[in-house]
PDB file of C-alpha atoms in Angstrom:
ATOM      1  CA  MET A   1       8.257 -17.875  -2.596  1.00 72.00           C
ATOM      2  CA  TRP A   2       9.081 -14.530  -0.951  1.00 79.00           C
ATOM      3  CA  ASP A   3       9.099 -16.207   2.453  1.00 78.00           C
ATOM      4  CA  LEU A   4      11.763 -18.672   1.351  1.00 82.00           C
ATOM      5  CA  LEU A   5      13.893 -16.040  -0.307  1.00 86.00           C
ATOM      6  CA  LEU A   6      13.759 -13.698   2.670  1.00 86.00           C
ATOM      7  CA  ALA A   7      14.207 -16.451   5.250  1.00 85.00           C
ATOM      8  CA  HIS A   8      17.389 -17.686   3.610  1.00 89.00           C
ATOM      9  CA  SER A   9      18.974 -14.304   2.966  1.00 91.00           C
ATOM     10  CA  SER A  10      21.368 -12.291   5.042  1.00 93.00           C
ATOM     11  CA  GLU A  11      20.013  -9.141   6.656  1.00 93.00           C
ATOM     12  CA  LYS A  12      21.903  -7.024   4.121  1.00 96.00           C
ATOM     13  CA  LYS A  13      20.307  -8.942   1.225  1.00 94.00           C
ATOM     14  CA  ARG A  14      16.862  -8.740   2.856  1.00 92.00           C
ATOM     15  CA  GLN A  15      17.210  -4.973   3.043  1.00 94.00           C
ATOM     16  CA  GLN A  16      18.238  -4.843  -0.613  1.00 95.00           C
ATOM     17  CA  PHE A  17      15.273  -7.016  -1.602  1.00 93.00           C
ATOM     18  CA  PHE A  18      12.821  -4.828   0.317  1.00 94.00           C
ATOM     19  CA  THR A  19      14.261  -1.730  -1.348  1.00 95.00           C
ATOM     20  CA  ILE A  20      13.759  -3.298  -4.786  1.00 93.00           C
ATOM     21  CA  ILE A  21      10.260  -4.429  -3.830  1.00 92.00           C
ATOM     22  CA  ALA A  22       9.367  -0.932  -2.628  1.00 94.00           C
ATOM     23  CA  GLU A  23      10.712   0.601  -5.842  1.00 94.00           C
ATOM     24  CA  ASN A  24       8.454  -1.744  -7.812  1.00 93.00           C
ATOM     25  CA  ILE A  25       5.548  -1.951  -5.390  1.00 93.00           C
ATOM     26  CA  GLU A  26       2.878  -1.302  -8.024  1.00 92.00           C
ATOM     27  CA  ALA A  27       3.991  -4.346 -10.041  1.00 90.00           C
ATOM     28  CA  VAL A  28       4.311  -6.541  -6.948  1.00 90.00           C
ATOM     29  CA  GLN A  29       0.831  -5.736  -5.660  1.00 91.00           C
ATOM     30  CA  TYR A  30      -0.664  -5.942  -9.173  1.00 88.00           C
ATOM     31  CA  TYR A  31      -0.537  -9.740  -8.904  1.00 83.00           C
ATOM     32  CA  CYS A  32      -2.052  -9.892  -5.413  1.00 84.00           C
ATOM     33  CA  ASN A  33      -5.701 -10.650  -4.847  1.00 76.00           C
ATOM     34  CA  ASP A  34      -7.915  -7.805  -3.693  1.00 74.00           C
ATOM     35  CA  GLU A  35      -8.795  -9.340  -0.356  1.00 75.00           C
ATOM     36  CA  ASP A  36      -5.332 -10.029   1.058  1.00 80.00           C
ATOM     37  CA  ASP A  37      -3.358  -7.518  -0.978  1.00 86.00           C
ATOM     38  CA  LEU A  38       0.339  -7.504  -0.001  1.00 87.00           C
ATOM     39  CA  LEU A  39      -0.475  -9.606   3.061  1.00 87.00           C
ATOM     40  CA  GLU A  40      -0.832 -12.474   0.600  1.00 86.00           C
ATOM     41  CA  LEU A  41       2.934 -12.262   0.039  1.00 87.00           C
ATOM     42  CA  PHE A  42       4.382 -10.795   3.218  1.00 89.00           C
ATOM     43  CA  GLU A  43       3.788 -10.803   6.946  1.00 89.00           C
ATOM     44  CA  TRP A  44       2.249  -7.629   8.418  1.00 89.00           C
ATOM     45  CA  GLU A  45       5.530  -6.909  10.222  1.00 91.00           C
ATOM     46  CA  ASP A  46       7.365  -6.835   6.883  1.00 91.00           C
ATOM     47  CA  VAL A  47       4.723  -4.693   5.196  1.00 91.00           C
ATOM     48  CA  TRP A  48       4.699  -2.215   8.063  1.00 91.00           C
ATOM     49  CA  GLY A  49       8.378  -2.273   9.033  1.00 92.00           C
ATOM     50  CA  GLN A  50      10.064  -2.821   5.693  1.00 94.00           C
ATOM     51  CA  LEU A  51       7.773  -1.526   2.954  1.00 94.00           C
ATOM     52  CA  TYR A  52       5.897   1.345   4.565  1.00 94.00           C
ATOM     53  CA  SER A  53       9.147   2.725   5.945  1.00 94.00           C
ATOM     54  CA  ARG A  54      10.446   2.937   2.369  1.00 96.00           C
ATOM     55  CA  LEU A  55       7.320   4.593   0.976  1.00 95.00           C
ATOM     56  CA  GLY A  56       7.176   7.947   2.724  1.00 94.00           C
ATOM     57  CA  ILE A  57       3.731   9.184   1.729  1.00 95.00           C
ATOM     58  CA  ASP A  58       2.108   5.813   2.429  1.00 96.00           C
ATOM     59  CA  HIS A  59       3.752   5.761   5.847  1.00 96.00           C
ATOM     60  CA  LYS A  60       2.560   9.295   6.566  1.00 96.00           C
ATOM     61  CA  VAL A  61      -1.036   8.468   5.549  1.00 96.00           C
ATOM     62  CA  ILE A  62      -1.165   5.284   7.648  1.00 95.00           C
ATOM     63  CA  ALA A  63       0.301   7.070  10.662  1.00 95.00           C
ATOM     64  CA  SER A  64      -2.325   9.791  10.302  1.00 95.00           C
ATOM     65  CA  CYS A  65      -5.138   7.231  10.049  1.00 95.00           C
ATOM     66  CA  SER A  66      -3.838   5.590  13.196  1.00 94.00           C
ATOM     67  CA  ARG A  67      -3.625   8.890  15.100  1.00 92.00           C
ATOM     68  CA  TYR A  68      -7.180   9.866  14.203  1.00 89.00           C
ATOM     69  CA  MET A  69      -8.497   6.408  15.130  1.00 88.00           C
ATOM     70  CA  VAL A  70      -6.774   6.583  18.526  1.00 88.00           C
ATOM     71  CA  TYR A  71      -8.152  10.087  19.079  1.00 84.00           C
ATOM     72  CA  ALA A  72     -11.676   8.930  18.184  1.00 80.00           C
ATOM     73  CA  GLU A  73     -11.425   5.922  20.500  1.00 79.00           C
ATOM     74  CA  GLN A  74     -10.530   8.243  23.362  1.00 79.00           C
ATOM     75  CA  GLN A  75     -13.691  10.283  22.840  1.00 73.00           C
ATOM     76  CA  VAL A  76     -16.878   9.359  24.666  1.00 60.00           C
ATOM     77  CA  THR A  77     -18.798   9.160  21.382  1.00 62.00           C
ATOM     78  CA  ALA A  78     -16.004   7.252  19.587  1.00 57.00           C
ATOM     79  CA  SER A  79     -16.115   9.755  16.769  1.00 64.00           C
ATOM     80  CA  LEU A  80     -14.243  12.863  15.750  1.00 72.00           C
ATOM     81  CA  THR A  81     -15.331  16.420  16.354  1.00 78.00           C
ATOM     82  CA  ASP A  82     -16.294  18.396  13.260  1.00 84.00           C
ATOM     83  CA  GLU A  83     -12.960  20.215  13.475  1.00 87.00           C
ATOM     84  CA  LYS A  84     -10.947  16.973  13.616  1.00 86.00           C
ATOM     85  CA  GLN A  85     -13.028  15.472  10.799  1.00 89.00           C
ATOM     86  CA  GLY A  86     -12.286  18.546   8.698  1.00 92.00           C
ATOM     87  CA  GLU A  87      -8.556  18.264   9.420  1.00 93.00           C
ATOM     88  CA  PHE A  88      -8.497  14.592   8.482  1.00 93.00           C
ATOM     89  CA  LYS A  89     -10.518  15.083   5.298  1.00 95.00           C
ATOM     90  CA  ALA A  90      -8.319  18.022   4.250  1.00 96.00           C
ATOM     91  CA  PHE A  91      -5.156  15.979   4.830  1.00 97.00           C
ATOM     92  CA  ILE A  92      -6.441  12.970   2.874  1.00 97.00           C
ATOM     93  CA  SER A  93      -7.699  15.172   0.025  1.00 97.00           C
ATOM     94  CA  LEU A  94      -4.410  17.052  -0.193  1.00 97.00           C
ATOM     95  CA  VAL A  95      -2.347  13.860  -0.263  1.00 97.00           C
ATOM     96  CA  TYR A  96      -4.516  12.120  -2.848  1.00 97.00           C
ATOM     97  CA  GLU A  97      -4.668  15.183  -5.092  1.00 97.00           C
ATOM     98  CA  HIS A  98      -0.916  15.822  -5.137  1.00 97.00           C
ATOM     99  CA  THR A  99       1.070  12.713  -4.132  1.00 95.00           C
ATOM    100  CA  PRO A 100      -1.226   9.694  -3.899  1.00 96.00           C
ATOM    101  CA  PRO A 101       0.041   6.683  -1.973  1.00 96.00           C
ATOM    102  CA  ARG A 102       1.614   3.898  -3.993  1.00 95.00           C
ATOM    103  CA  MET A 103       0.105   0.964  -2.125  1.00 94.00           C
ATOM    104  CA  THR A 104      -3.407  -0.355  -2.617  1.00 93.00           C
ATOM    105  CA  LEU A 105      -3.315  -1.460   1.008  1.00 93.00           C
ATOM    106  CA  THR A 106      -3.010   2.202   2.000  1.00 95.00           C
ATOM    107  CA  ASN A 107      -6.171   2.984   0.037  1.00 95.00           C
ATOM    108  CA  ARG A 108      -8.010   0.200   1.840  1.00 93.00           C
ATOM    109  CA  ILE A 109      -6.803   1.401   5.243  1.00 94.00           C
ATOM    110  CA  VAL A 110      -7.928   4.953   4.422  1.00 96.00           C
ATOM    111  CA  SER A 111     -11.353   3.666   3.317  1.00 95.00           C
ATOM    112  CA  ASN A 112     -11.720   1.589   6.483  1.00 93.00           C
ATOM    113  CA  THR A 113     -10.629   4.536   8.639  1.00 93.00           C
ATOM    114  CA  LEU A 114     -13.200   6.809   6.992  1.00 94.00           C
ATOM    115  CA  ARG A 115     -15.904   4.200   7.528  1.00 91.00           C
ATOM    116  CA  ASN A 116     -14.886   3.572  11.159  1.00 87.00           C
ATOM    117  CA  LEU A 117     -14.865   7.311  11.856  1.00 88.00           C
ATOM    118  CA  ARG A 118     -18.251   7.666  10.147  1.00 88.00           C
ATOM    119  CA  ILE A 119     -16.873  10.172   7.648  1.00 91.00           C
ATOM    120  CA  THR A 120     -18.494  10.372   4.235  1.00 92.00           C
ATOM    121  CA  ASP A 121     -17.125  12.576   1.505  1.00 95.00           C
ATOM    122  CA  ASP A 122     -17.865  12.186  -2.191  1.00 97.00           C
ATOM    123  CA  GLU A 123     -14.668  13.964  -3.243  1.00 97.00           C
ATOM    124  CA  ILE A 124     -12.470  11.670  -1.153  1.00 97.00           C
ATOM    125  CA  ASP A 125     -14.360   8.658  -2.522  1.00 97.00           C
ATOM    126  CA  ARG A 126     -13.641   9.930  -6.045  1.00 97.00           C
ATOM    127  CA  LEU A 127      -9.948  10.441  -5.207  1.00 97.00           C
ATOM    128  CA  LEU A 128      -9.671   6.946  -3.710  1.00 97.00           C
ATOM    129  CA  GLU A 129     -11.264   5.403  -6.796  1.00 96.00           C
ATOM    130  CA  ALA A 130      -8.984   7.427  -9.103  1.00 97.00           C
ATOM    131  CA  SER A 131      -5.982   6.243  -7.075  1.00 96.00           C
ATOM    132  CA  ARG A 132      -7.162   2.625  -7.274  1.00 94.00           C
ATOM    133  CA  CYS A 133      -7.487   2.842 -11.056  1.00 94.00           C
ATOM    134  CA  GLN A 134      -4.137   4.583 -11.405  1.00 95.00           C
ATOM    135  CA  LEU A 135      -2.415   1.906  -9.302  1.00 93.00           C
ATOM    136  CA  ILE A 136      -3.914  -0.828 -11.471  1.00 92.00           C
ATOM    137  CA  ASP A 137      -2.735   0.928 -14.630  1.00 93.00           C
ATOM    138  CA  SER A 138       0.754   1.658 -13.322  1.00 91.00           C
ATOM    139  CA  GLY A 139       1.032  -1.844 -11.847  1.00 91.00           C
ATOM    140  CA  SER A 140       0.116  -3.378 -15.183  1.00 89.00           C
ATOM    141  CA  GLU A 141       2.566  -1.149 -17.024  1.00 89.00           C
ATOM    142  CA  GLN A 142       5.349  -1.691 -14.506  1.00 86.00           C
ATOM    143  CA  SER A 143       4.811  -5.459 -14.463  1.00 82.00           C
ATOM    144  CA  GLN A 144       5.318  -5.606 -18.242  1.00 83.00           C
ATOM    145  CA  SER A 145       8.951  -4.635 -17.726  1.00 77.00           C
ATOM    146  CA  PHE A 146       9.430  -7.935 -15.885  1.00 73.00           C
ATOM    147  CA  HIS A 147       8.055 -10.074 -18.706  1.00 69.00           C
ATOM    148  CA  ASP A 148      11.321 -11.070 -20.252  1.00 65.00           C
ATOM    149  CA  HIS A 149      11.150 -13.712 -22.934  1.00 62.00           C
ATOM    150  CA  TYR A 150      13.935 -16.208 -22.959  1.00 63.00           C
ATOM    151  CA  GLU A 151      14.657 -18.728 -25.668  1.00 69.00           C
ATOM    152  CA  LEU A 152      16.018 -21.805 -23.936  1.00 68.00           C
ATOM    153  CA  GLU A 153      17.937 -24.399 -25.853  1.00 76.00           C
ATOM    154  CA  ASN A 154      16.486 -27.894 -25.759  1.00 73.00           C
ATOM    155  CA  TRP A 155      13.430 -26.675 -23.853  1.00 72.00           C
ATOM    156  CA  VAL A 156      10.324 -28.737 -24.526  1.00 70.00           C
ATOM    157  CA  GLN A 157       7.320 -26.527 -25.162  1.00 61.00           C
TER     158      GLN A 157
END
């Protein structure tokens, strides 16, 4: 459905739609399955280029994950030094304590980055789980605002 709408819209309308989607991202992703997340609805290019660019903290977290993964790949051991691990963990903890990302996909990318970098931290795991639960709750609440009930004349029920 989104593909058709976006494919047949002017660039100005597409930008407006992506702004509305980003403003209501919790409700949009609430209906996605866990495995594909927003990629069930949109191409990666749209998620990265259109949605992440509108969600500042999510964009910042993903960019940080990417930087640390690139750094680790450049190391002989393909892992981070203790100092770099500490920096990354502190950044993730700070973000999730004060301004958690709004996209469940961001949480999954953070989890995968931690696993790939061989970083384990119970506090970050707790923060990720709290964020996941909060996104489900806010997505459910936000999605209720879209449940308009219309009485249609001559509609067969």
